[in-house]
Coordinates of C-alpha atoms and ligand atoms in Angstrom, one line a residue:
Chain B
M1 CA 58.9 121.7 97.8
I2 CA 62.6 121.5 97.1
E3 CA 64.7 124.6 97.0
V4 CA 68.4 124.4 95.9
E5 CA 70.4 127.5 96.4
D6 CA 73.7 127.7 94.5
I7 CA 75.1 124.4 95.6
Y8 CA 78.6 123.1 95.0
F9 CA 79.7 119.6 95.8
T10 CA 83.2 118.0 95.8
Y11 CA 83.7 114.3 96.5
P12 CA 86.5 113.3 98.9
N13 CA 88.7 112.3 96.0
G14 CA 88.6 115.9 94.7
I15 CA 86.1 115.5 91.9
E16 CA 83.9 118.6 91.7
A17 CA 80.6 117.0 90.7
L18 CA 78.3 120.0 91.2
K19 CA 79.3 123.6 90.3
G20 CA 76.7 126.1 91.2
I21 CA 73.2 124.6 90.9
S22 CA 70.1 126.5 91.7
L23 CA 66.5 125.3 91.2
T24 CA 63.1 125.0 92.7
I25 CA 60.8 122.0 92.4
K26 CA 57.3 122.7 93.5
N27 CA 54.9 120.3 95.1
G28 CA 53.2 118.1 92.5
E29 CA 55.7 118.8 89.8
F30 CA 57.0 116.1 87.4
V31 CA 60.7 116.7 86.6
A32 CA 63.1 114.8 84.5
I33 CA 66.8 115.4 85.1
M34 CA 68.8 114.6 82.0
G35 CA 72.4 114.7 80.9
Q36 CA 75.1 112.3 79.8
N37 CA 76.9 109.9 82.1
G38 CA 78.9 111.6 84.8
A39 CA 77.0 114.9 84.4
G40 CA 76.2 114.9 88.1
K41 CA 72.5 113.9 88.0
T42 CA 72.8 111.2 90.7
T43 CA 75.0 113.5 92.9
L44 CA 72.3 116.2 92.6
V45 CA 69.4 114.1 93.6
K46 CA 71.3 112.5 96.5
H47 CA 71.2 116.1 97.9
F48 CA 67.4 116.0 98.0
N49 CA 67.1 113.4 100.7
G50 CA 70.3 114.5 102.5
L51 CA 72.5 111.5 101.5
L52 CA 75.0 114.2 100.4
K53 CA 75.3 117.6 101.9
P54 CA 76.5 120.5 99.7
T55 CA 80.1 121.6 100.1
K56 CA 78.7 125.1 99.6
G57 CA 75.2 126.5 99.3
K58 CA 72.0 125.0 100.7
V59 CA 69.2 122.6 100.0
L60 CA 65.8 123.1 101.6
V61 CA 63.1 120.4 101.7
D62 CA 59.7 122.0 102.7
G63 CA 61.7 124.9 104.1
V64 CA 64.0 122.7 106.3
E65 CA 67.7 122.7 105.5
T66 CA 69.0 119.2 104.8
T67 CA 72.0 119.7 107.0
K68 CA 69.7 120.1 110.0
V69 CA 67.9 116.7 109.9
S70 CA 68.9 113.1 109.5
V71 CA 68.6 111.2 106.3
A72 CA 66.0 108.9 107.9
T73 CA 63.8 112.0 108.8
L74 CA 64.0 113.3 105.3
A75 CA 63.5 109.9 103.7
R76 CA 60.1 109.7 105.3
K77 CA 59.1 112.6 103.0
V78 CA 61.5 111.9 100.1
G79 CA 61.5 108.4 98.7
F80 CA 64.5 107.5 96.6
V81 CA 64.6 104.4 94.4
F82 CA 68.2 103.6 93.4
Q83 CA 69.3 102.6 89.9
N84 CA 70.3 99.1 90.8
P85 CA 67.8 97.1 92.8
D86 CA 70.5 94.6 93.8
H87 CA 72.0 97.4 95.9
Q88 CA 69.1 97.2 98.3
L89 CA 67.4 93.8 98.3
F90 CA 68.4 91.6 101.2
S91 CA 65.4 90.0 102.7
E92 CA 64.2 86.4 102.6
T93 CA 60.8 87.3 101.0
V94 CA 59.4 90.1 99.0
E95 CA 57.1 90.8 101.8
D96 CA 59.9 91.3 104.3
E97 CA 61.7 93.5 101.9
I98 CA 58.8 95.9 101.8
T99 CA 58.3 95.7 105.5
F100 CA 61.9 96.8 106.2
A101 CA 61.5 100.5 105.6
L102 CA 58.1 100.6 107.3
K103 CA 59.6 99.1 110.5
N104 CA 62.5 101.6 110.3
F105 CA 60.0 104.4 110.2
G106 CA 58.1 103.0 113.2
F107 CA 54.8 102.2 111.6
K108 CA 52.3 100.2 113.7
E109 CA 52.0 96.5 112.9
T110 CA 48.4 96.8 111.6
V111 CA 49.3 99.7 109.4
I112 CA 52.4 97.8 108.0
K113 CA 50.2 94.8 107.0
K114 CA 47.8 97.1 105.1
R115 CA 50.6 99.1 103.4
V116 CA 52.5 95.9 102.3
S117 CA 49.4 94.5 100.7
W118 CA 48.7 97.8 99.1
A119 CA 52.2 98.2 97.6
L120 CA 52.3 94.6 96.4
N121 CA 49.0 95.0 94.7
L122 CA 50.0 98.4 93.2
L123 CA 53.0 96.9 91.4
G124 CA 51.5 93.5 90.5
L125 CA 53.7 91.6 92.9
T126 CA 51.0 89.9 95.1
Q127 CA 51.8 86.4 93.8
Y128 CA 55.5 86.8 94.8
R129 CA 54.7 87.8 98.4
K130 CA 56.5 84.8 99.9
T131 CA 59.2 84.5 97.1
S132 CA 62.8 85.4 97.6
P133 CA 63.6 88.7 95.8
F134 CA 66.8 87.0 94.5
M135 CA 64.7 84.5 92.5
L136 CA 62.9 87.2 90.6
S137 CA 63.8 88.6 87.1
G138 CA 65.6 91.9 86.7
G139 CA 62.4 93.8 85.9
E140 CA 60.6 92.3 88.8
R141 CA 63.4 93.1 91.3
K142 CA 63.2 96.7 90.1
R143 CA 59.5 96.6 90.9
V144 CA 60.1 95.2 94.3
A145 CA 62.6 98.0 95.0
L146 CA 60.0 100.5 93.8
A147 CA 57.2 98.9 96.0
S148 CA 59.5 98.9 99.0
V149 CA 59.8 102.7 98.7
L150 CA 56.2 103.5 97.7
A151 CA 54.9 101.5 100.7
W152 CA 55.5 104.4 103.0
D153 CA 53.8 106.8 100.7
P154 CA 56.5 109.5 100.5
K155 CA 55.2 112.8 99.1
I156 CA 58.3 113.3 96.9
L157 CA 59.6 110.4 94.8
I158 CA 63.0 110.2 93.2
L159 CA 63.7 107.5 90.6
D160 CA 67.3 107.1 89.4
E161 CA 67.5 105.7 85.9
P162 CA 64.2 103.8 86.2
T163 CA 64.1 102.7 82.5
I164 CA 67.5 101.0 82.3
G165 CA 67.2 97.3 81.6
Q166 CA 63.4 97.5 81.2
D167 CA 61.7 96.3 78.0
Y168 CA 59.3 98.5 76.2
Q169 CA 56.2 97.1 77.9
Q170 CA 57.7 97.6 81.3
K171 CA 58.6 101.1 80.4
E172 CA 55.0 101.8 79.3
K173 CA 53.7 100.4 82.6
L174 CA 56.2 102.6 84.5
R175 CA 55.0 105.6 82.5
Q176 CA 51.3 104.9 83.3
F177 CA 52.3 104.4 86.9
I178 CA 54.2 107.7 87.1
L179 CA 51.2 109.5 85.5
Q180 CA 49.0 107.9 88.1
L181 CA 51.2 109.2 90.9
K182 CA 51.2 112.6 89.3
A183 CA 47.5 112.7 89.4
Q184 CA 47.7 112.1 93.1
R185 CA 49.8 115.3 93.4
K186 CA 53.0 113.6 94.2
T187 CA 56.2 115.3 93.3
I188 CA 58.1 113.0 90.9
I189 CA 61.7 113.4 89.9
I190 CA 63.2 111.0 87.4
V191 CA 66.9 110.9 86.5
T192 CA 67.4 109.5 83.0
H193 CA 69.0 109.8 79.6
D194 CA 66.2 108.0 77.9
V195 CA 64.9 110.7 75.5
E196 CA 62.1 108.6 74.1
F197 CA 60.8 107.9 77.5
V198 CA 60.9 111.6 78.5
A199 CA 59.3 112.6 75.2
E200 CA 56.4 110.4 76.0
C201 CA 56.0 111.6 79.5
N202 CA 56.3 115.3 78.7
P203 CA 57.7 116.5 82.1
R204 CA 59.7 119.6 83.0
V205 CA 63.2 118.9 81.8
I206 CA 66.4 119.9 83.6
L207 CA 69.4 119.4 81.4
M208 CA 72.8 119.0 83.1
R209 CA 76.3 119.0 81.8
E210 CA 79.5 118.8 83.8
G211 CA 77.9 119.7 87.1
K212 CA 75.9 122.7 85.8
I213 CA 72.4 123.2 84.6
V214 CA 72.4 124.1 80.9
A215 CA 68.6 124.3 80.3
D216 CA 65.4 124.1 82.3
G217 CA 61.9 124.1 80.8
E218 CA 59.2 122.1 79.1
A219 CA 60.2 118.9 77.4
S220 CA 58.7 120.0 74.1
K221 CA 60.9 123.1 74.1
I222 CA 64.1 121.6 75.3
L223 CA 64.0 118.3 73.4
T224 CA 63.5 120.2 70.2
T225 CA 66.3 122.7 70.5
P226 CA 69.3 121.1 68.9
E227 CA 71.8 123.7 70.1
V228 CA 70.8 123.0 73.8
L229 CA 70.7 119.2 73.3
N230 CA 74.2 119.2 71.6
Q231 CA 75.6 120.9 74.7
A232 CA 74.4 118.1 76.9
F233 CA 75.3 115.4 74.3
I234 CA 71.7 114.3 73.9
V235 CA 70.1 113.2 70.6
P236 CA 66.5 114.5 70.0
P237 CA 63.7 112.0 70.2
Q238 CA 62.8 110.4 66.8
I239 CA 59.6 112.3 66.3
A240 CA 61.4 115.6 66.8
Q241 CA 64.0 114.5 64.3
I242 CA 61.3 113.8 61.7
F243 CA 59.8 117.2 62.2
F244 CA 63.2 118.9 61.9
Q245 CA 63.6 117.4 58.5
L246 CA 60.1 118.4 57.5
S247 CA 60.5 121.9 58.8
D248 CA 61.4 123.4 55.4
L249 CA 58.0 122.2 54.2
G250 CA 56.5 124.5 56.8
F251 CA 55.9 122.0 59.6
P252 CA 56.5 123.1 63.2
R253 CA 59.7 122.1 64.8
D254 CA 58.7 121.6 68.4
I255 CA 56.8 118.3 68.2
I256 CA 57.6 115.4 70.5
D257 CA 54.1 114.0 71.1
I258 CA 52.9 111.1 69.0
Y259 CA 49.2 112.2 69.0
E260 CA 50.1 115.8 68.2
A261 CA 52.4 114.6 65.4
R262 CA 49.6 112.4 64.0
E263 CA 47.1 115.3 64.0
I264 CA 49.5 117.6 62.1
L265 CA 50.4 115.0 59.6
L266 CA 46.7 114.0 59.0
K267 CA 45.8 117.6 58.5
A268 CA 48.6 118.0 55.9
I269 CA 47.5 114.9 54.1
R270 CA 43.9 116.0 54.0
R271 CA 44.9 119.3 52.6
K272 CA 46.9 117.6 49.8
T273 CA 44.1 115.1 48.9
M274 CA 41.3 117.6 48.8
Chain F
M1 CA 88.7 103.0 104.9
S2 CA 91.5 105.5 105.0
V3 CA 94.2 102.9 105.6
F4 CA 93.1 101.3 102.3
D5 CA 93.3 104.6 100.6
G6 CA 97.0 104.5 101.2
L7 CA 97.2 101.2 99.3
K8 CA 95.1 102.3 96.3
F9 CA 97.1 102.4 93.1
R10 CA 96.8 105.4 90.8
R11 CA 98.3 105.2 87.3
V12 CA 101.0 107.9 87.1
Y13 CA 104.5 107.8 85.7
S14 CA 107.5 108.3 87.9
P15 CA 110.9 106.7 88.2
I16 CA 109.6 104.8 91.2
H17 CA 106.5 103.5 89.3
N18 CA 108.7 102.2 86.6
L19 CA 110.9 100.1 88.8
D20 CA 110.7 96.4 88.6
P21 CA 108.2 95.3 91.3
R22 CA 110.4 92.4 92.3
I23 CA 113.3 94.6 93.3
K24 CA 110.9 97.0 95.0
F25 CA 109.4 94.1 96.9
I26 CA 112.9 93.0 98.0
Y27 CA 113.6 96.6 99.1
V28 CA 110.5 96.7 101.1
C29 CA 111.3 93.4 102.7
A30 CA 114.8 94.6 103.5
I31 CA 113.4 97.7 105.3
F32 CA 111.0 95.4 107.1
V33 CA 113.9 93.2 108.3
I34 CA 116.0 96.2 109.4
A35 CA 113.0 97.7 111.3
I36 CA 112.7 94.4 113.2
M37 CA 116.4 94.3 113.8
F38 CA 116.5 97.6 115.7
G39 CA 114.6 98.5 118.7
E40 CA 116.4 101.8 119.3
L41 CA 114.9 105.1 118.3
L42 CA 117.8 106.6 116.4
P43 CA 118.1 104.0 113.6
L44 CA 114.3 103.8 113.2
V45 CA 114.2 107.6 112.7
V46 CA 116.9 107.2 110.0
L47 CA 114.9 104.4 108.4
F48 CA 111.7 106.5 108.5
L49 CA 113.6 109.4 106.8
I50 CA 115.2 107.3 104.1
Q51 CA 111.8 106.6 102.6
I52 CA 110.7 110.1 102.2
P53 CA 112.7 110.8 99.0
F54 CA 110.9 107.8 97.5
V55 CA 107.5 109.3 98.3
L56 CA 108.5 112.6 96.8
L57 CA 110.1 111.1 93.7
A58 CA 107.0 109.0 93.1
G59 CA 104.7 112.0 93.5
V60 CA 102.3 110.1 95.8
K61 CA 102.6 112.5 98.8
R62 CA 98.9 113.1 99.2
E63 CA 98.0 109.4 99.2
W64 CA 100.9 108.6 101.5
I65 CA 99.9 111.2 104.0
R66 CA 96.4 109.8 104.0
S67 CA 97.6 106.3 104.7
M68 CA 99.8 107.6 107.5
R69 CA 96.8 109.4 108.9
G70 CA 94.8 106.1 108.6
A71 CA 97.5 104.4 110.6
A72 CA 97.5 107.0 113.3
F73 CA 94.8 105.3 115.4
L74 CA 96.7 102.0 115.6
A75 CA 100.0 103.9 116.2
T76 CA 98.5 105.7 119.1
I77 CA 97.4 102.4 120.7
I78 CA 100.9 100.9 120.2
F79 CA 102.4 104.0 121.7
L80 CA 100.2 104.0 124.8
T81 CA 100.5 100.3 125.5
N82 CA 104.3 100.4 125.1
F83 CA 104.6 103.5 127.2
V84 CA 102.4 102.2 130.0
F85 CA 104.0 98.8 130.2
A86 CA 107.6 100.1 130.1
Y87 CA 106.7 102.7 132.7
L88 CA 105.1 100.0 134.9
G89 CA 108.2 97.9 134.3
A90 CA 110.0 100.5 136.4
R91 CA 112.0 102.3 133.7
G92 CA 112.3 106.0 133.9
I93 CA 109.9 108.3 132.1
G94 CA 112.5 109.4 129.6
Q95 CA 113.5 105.9 128.7
S96 CA 109.9 104.6 128.6
L97 CA 109.0 107.5 126.3
E98 CA 111.9 106.8 124.0
N99 CA 111.1 103.1 123.9
A100 CA 107.4 103.7 123.1
V101 CA 108.3 106.2 120.4
A102 CA 110.7 103.7 118.9
M103 CA 108.1 100.9 118.8
T104 CA 105.5 103.2 117.3
L105 CA 108.0 104.4 114.7
R106 CA 108.8 100.8 113.8
F107 CA 105.1 100.2 113.1
I108 CA 105.0 103.4 111.0
V109 CA 108.1 102.4 109.0
L110 CA 106.4 99.1 108.2
I111 CA 103.2 100.7 107.1
E112 CA 105.2 103.4 105.3
S113 CA 107.2 101.0 103.1
F114 CA 104.3 98.8 102.2
S115 CA 102.2 101.8 101.4
I116 CA 105.0 103.0 99.1
F117 CA 105.1 99.7 97.4
F118 CA 101.4 99.4 96.8
L119 CA 100.9 103.0 95.9
T120 CA 103.5 102.7 93.1
T121 CA 103.0 99.2 91.8
S122 CA 100.1 98.5 89.5
P123 CA 98.2 95.2 90.1
D124 CA 99.1 94.2 86.6
H125 CA 102.8 94.8 87.2
L126 CA 102.5 92.8 90.4
G127 CA 100.8 89.9 88.7
L128 CA 103.5 89.9 86.0
A129 CA 106.2 89.8 88.7
L130 CA 104.5 86.9 90.4
E131 CA 104.1 85.1 87.1
Q132 CA 107.7 85.5 86.2
T133 CA 108.8 84.1 89.5
H134 CA 106.8 81.0 88.5
V135 CA 103.8 81.3 90.7
P136 CA 101.0 79.3 89.0
Y137 CA 98.9 81.6 86.9
E138 CA 95.7 80.7 88.7
F139 CA 97.0 82.1 91.9
T140 CA 98.4 85.2 90.2
F141 CA 95.2 85.9 88.5
A142 CA 93.1 85.4 91.7
F143 CA 95.5 87.7 93.5
T144 CA 95.5 90.5 91.0
T145 CA 91.7 90.3 90.5
A146 CA 91.1 90.5 94.2
V147 CA 93.4 93.6 94.5
R148 CA 91.7 95.2 91.6
F149 CA 88.2 94.6 93.0
V150 CA 88.9 96.1 96.4
P151 CA 88.1 99.7 95.3
V152 CA 85.1 98.5 93.3
L153 CA 83.7 96.8 96.4
A154 CA 84.4 99.8 98.6
E155 CA 82.4 102.0 96.2
E156 CA 79.6 99.4 96.0
A157 CA 79.4 99.2 99.8
Q158 CA 79.0 103.0 99.9
T159 CA 76.1 102.9 97.3
I160 CA 74.4 100.1 99.3
M161 CA 74.7 102.1 102.5
D162 CA 73.1 105.1 100.8
A163 CA 70.3 102.9 99.4
Q164 CA 69.5 101.5 102.8
K165 CA 69.8 104.9 104.5
A166 CA 67.3 106.1 102.0
R167 CA 64.9 103.5 103.3
G168 CA 65.2 104.8 106.9
L169 CA 68.1 102.5 108.1
E170 CA 70.0 104.2 110.9
L171 CA 73.3 102.5 111.4
E172 CA 74.2 104.2 114.6
R173 CA 70.9 103.4 116.4
G174 CA 70.4 100.9 119.2
N175 CA 72.6 99.0 121.6
F176 CA 75.8 97.1 120.6
L177 CA 74.0 94.0 119.3
K178 CA 71.4 96.0 117.4
R179 CA 74.2 98.0 115.8
I180 CA 75.8 94.9 114.5
R181 CA 72.5 93.7 113.2
N182 CA 72.1 97.0 111.4
Y183 CA 74.8 95.9 109.0
I184 CA 72.9 92.9 107.7
P185 CA 71.0 94.9 105.1
I186 CA 74.4 96.2 103.8
L187 CA 76.4 92.9 103.9
I188 CA 73.9 90.7 102.2
P189 CA 73.5 92.9 99.0
L190 CA 77.3 93.3 99.0
I191 CA 78.0 89.6 99.2
V192 CA 75.2 88.7 96.7
S193 CA 76.4 91.2 94.2
A194 CA 80.1 90.1 94.6
I195 CA 79.1 86.5 94.0
R196 CA 77.0 87.5 91.0
R197 CA 79.8 89.5 89.6
S198 CA 82.4 86.8 90.1
L199 CA 80.1 84.3 88.3
E200 CA 79.7 86.7 85.4
L201 CA 83.5 87.3 85.3
A202 CA 84.1 83.5 85.2
E203 CA 81.7 83.1 82.3
A204 CA 83.2 86.0 80.4
M205 CA 86.7 84.6 81.0
E206 CA 85.8 81.1 79.8
S207 CA 84.2 82.5 76.7
R208 CA 87.5 84.2 76.0
A209 CA 89.4 80.9 76.3
W210 CA 90.7 81.1 79.8
G211 CA 93.0 78.2 80.5
A212 CA 93.0 77.0 76.9
T213 CA 96.7 76.5 76.8
K214 CA 99.1 75.8 79.7
K215 CA 101.8 78.1 78.4
R216 CA 100.6 81.7 78.3
T217 CA 102.6 84.4 76.6
N218 CA 102.8 87.9 77.9
L219 CA 102.7 91.1 75.9
Y220 CA 105.0 92.8 78.4
V221 CA 108.0 91.1 79.9
L222 CA 109.7 92.5 83.0
K223 CA 113.3 93.4 82.4
M224 CA 115.8 95.0 84.7
H225 CA 116.8 98.5 83.9
K226 CA 119.4 100.9 85.2
G227 CA 117.1 102.1 88.0
D228 CA 116.4 98.6 89.1
F229 CA 120.1 97.9 89.5
I230 CA 120.6 101.1 91.4
L231 CA 117.8 100.2 93.8
A232 CA 119.2 96.6 94.2
A233 CA 122.6 98.0 95.0
M234 CA 121.1 100.5 97.5
T235 CA 119.1 97.7 99.1
I236 CA 122.2 95.6 99.6
G237 CA 124.1 98.6 100.8
I238 CA 121.5 99.6 103.4
L239 CA 121.2 96.1 104.6
A240 CA 125.0 95.6 104.9
V241 CA 125.4 98.9 106.8
A242 CA 122.5 98.0 109.1
I243 CA 123.9 94.5 109.8
Y244 CA 127.3 96.0 110.5
I245 CA 126.0 98.6 112.9
R246 CA 123.9 96.0 114.6
L247 CA 126.8 93.7 115.2
Y248 CA 129.7 96.1 115.9
L249 CA 128.5 99.5 116.9
P250 CA 126.8 100.6 120.1
I251 CA 123.7 102.7 119.4
P252 CA 123.3 105.6 121.8
S253 CA 119.8 106.4 123.0
I254 CA 118.5 109.9 122.4
N255 CA 118.4 110.3 126.2
Q256 CA 122.2 109.7 126.4
L257 CA 122.9 112.0 123.5
L258 CA 120.9 114.8 125.2
T259 CA 122.6 114.3 128.5
G260 CA 126.0 114.1 126.7
I261 CA 125.4 117.5 125.2
N262 CA 124.4 119.0 128.5
Ligands
ADP301 N1 81.3 108.1 95.3 C1 82.0 108.9 94.4 N2 83.3 109.2 94.7 C2 83.9 110.0 93.9 N3 83.5 110.5 92.7 C3 82.2 110.2 92.4 C4 81.4 109.4 93.2 N4 80.2 109.3 92.6 C5 80.3 110.0 91.4 N5 81.5 110.5 91.3 C6 81.9 111.4 90.2 O1 81.1 112.5 90.1 C7 80.7 112.8 88.8 C8 79.2 112.8 88.7 O2 78.7 111.5 88.9 P1 77.2 111.2 88.9 O3 76.5 112.1 89.8 O4 77.1 109.7 89.3 O5 76.8 111.4 87.4 P2 75.5 110.8 86.6 O6 74.5 110.3 87.6 O7 75.0 112.0 85.9 O8 76.0 109.8 85.7 C9 81.4 111.8 87.9 O9 82.6 112.4 87.4 C10 81.7 110.7 88.8 O10 82.9 110.1 88.4
MG302 MG1 73.8 108.3 87.8

């Protein structure tokens, strides 16, 4: 569980990136943190594994204040996949890349072997075991980065902008993957401004603007409230836009799910034709 | 990192920022030469104080103080070595102290003037100045690009460090050798992404006709203004006074002045 109590954060250059944030993320929750570039999303999530410590206020992970323990200790519990995989890949082979963190955390040799195979398999990277990560495509490098974090099986997983630079199919795989982790009761926090992706995942949405939270709630509520979205400079997902325009015909306004939309439209068509 | 902070340019407008970088550079060199000319404390104090109006006029006080703080460590070392050796060389405490302070101040004056120069001169301006003094454009470009990418690289290094810490890397762990090895996961991504970026930059430049003509034209051309002439005159003045003092006037040490008063 992550508890954030009224935190402020100012970078050394004087930029105040967080201005009074409070929130609680329970175990097993799936949260999307959204907002335009520079809203402070990355700054906020870097507080969850102790990379940044609040200038004021406190952050507790499972009841322990982040200022009291090292990043390495927290990282064991809180996995963080950075936006750009090139900022972390350095090993000769994909296998070594995944081994790196496991060694840092002091896993036993036999356990490491098992975990590496497991993670490679999970992300469909087994055929690249002995390949240099630098030879892989962008999407594959992103998967290696993800595998290298999942390998130690953290109970909380933070993904910073996981959909950037991914094609539709990769995004769909990622979505399936996240849902699978969610089914295993992992806590998942994604940082993104990809509304379509969030609409398809339907997580709890936390909307940020200029270092503050402007809304917090279900995706279907927040992504269909234009006033709130405008504040955070986000455009509603396409399905929501269609239903806005149909709302004067008596259609509901809070639809973001394809299947739900289909049901409603089918019902309307049947009523017309009968 | 904090020493570099003192060299990081921030775009603001001030009389000092608008000066011709060539004249500013000559001024900095003059101060440099004078600082080398004098080993006595008194003139170095004057030299140190002369620059403070520049800092205030340019409005870069905060950055300047930060770079001074960054230089503090080296300054301490210079002070201690000078003091210890002068003292061992059987000079009195007072004189050794004065000598050590003078040497430290000389170092600080050098840092101070270069810091003022880099804090108030944009890389573009500097490139322009180099170009107009007929340095080949390839060199000018390489130089300005390098200067411009220093802060970008510093930021990237920070992100990489964060990414590896998030994977359980502890930089401060282990013996000396292990600690050096700890930096491999940071250096490799940094170098790889710098190379990748430079290749991308080269492609982007070539697709925008880099080097298509030998004679480039510039949108902005450096011209000397009133302020530049004033600074040039000041530079010559200060240099002349300094040379005169060096050649013809005895410089009292602070110790002598103090005992004179008593
Ligand atoms: N390392 C840093 N040093 C100084 N300022 C930073 C740094 N990282 C981010 N910022 C600033 O903090 C603000 C929030 O940035 P960030 O958290 O990266 O936003 P987001 O992830 O929502 O795009 C921005 O104004 C950004 O310029
Ligand atoms: Mg970000």
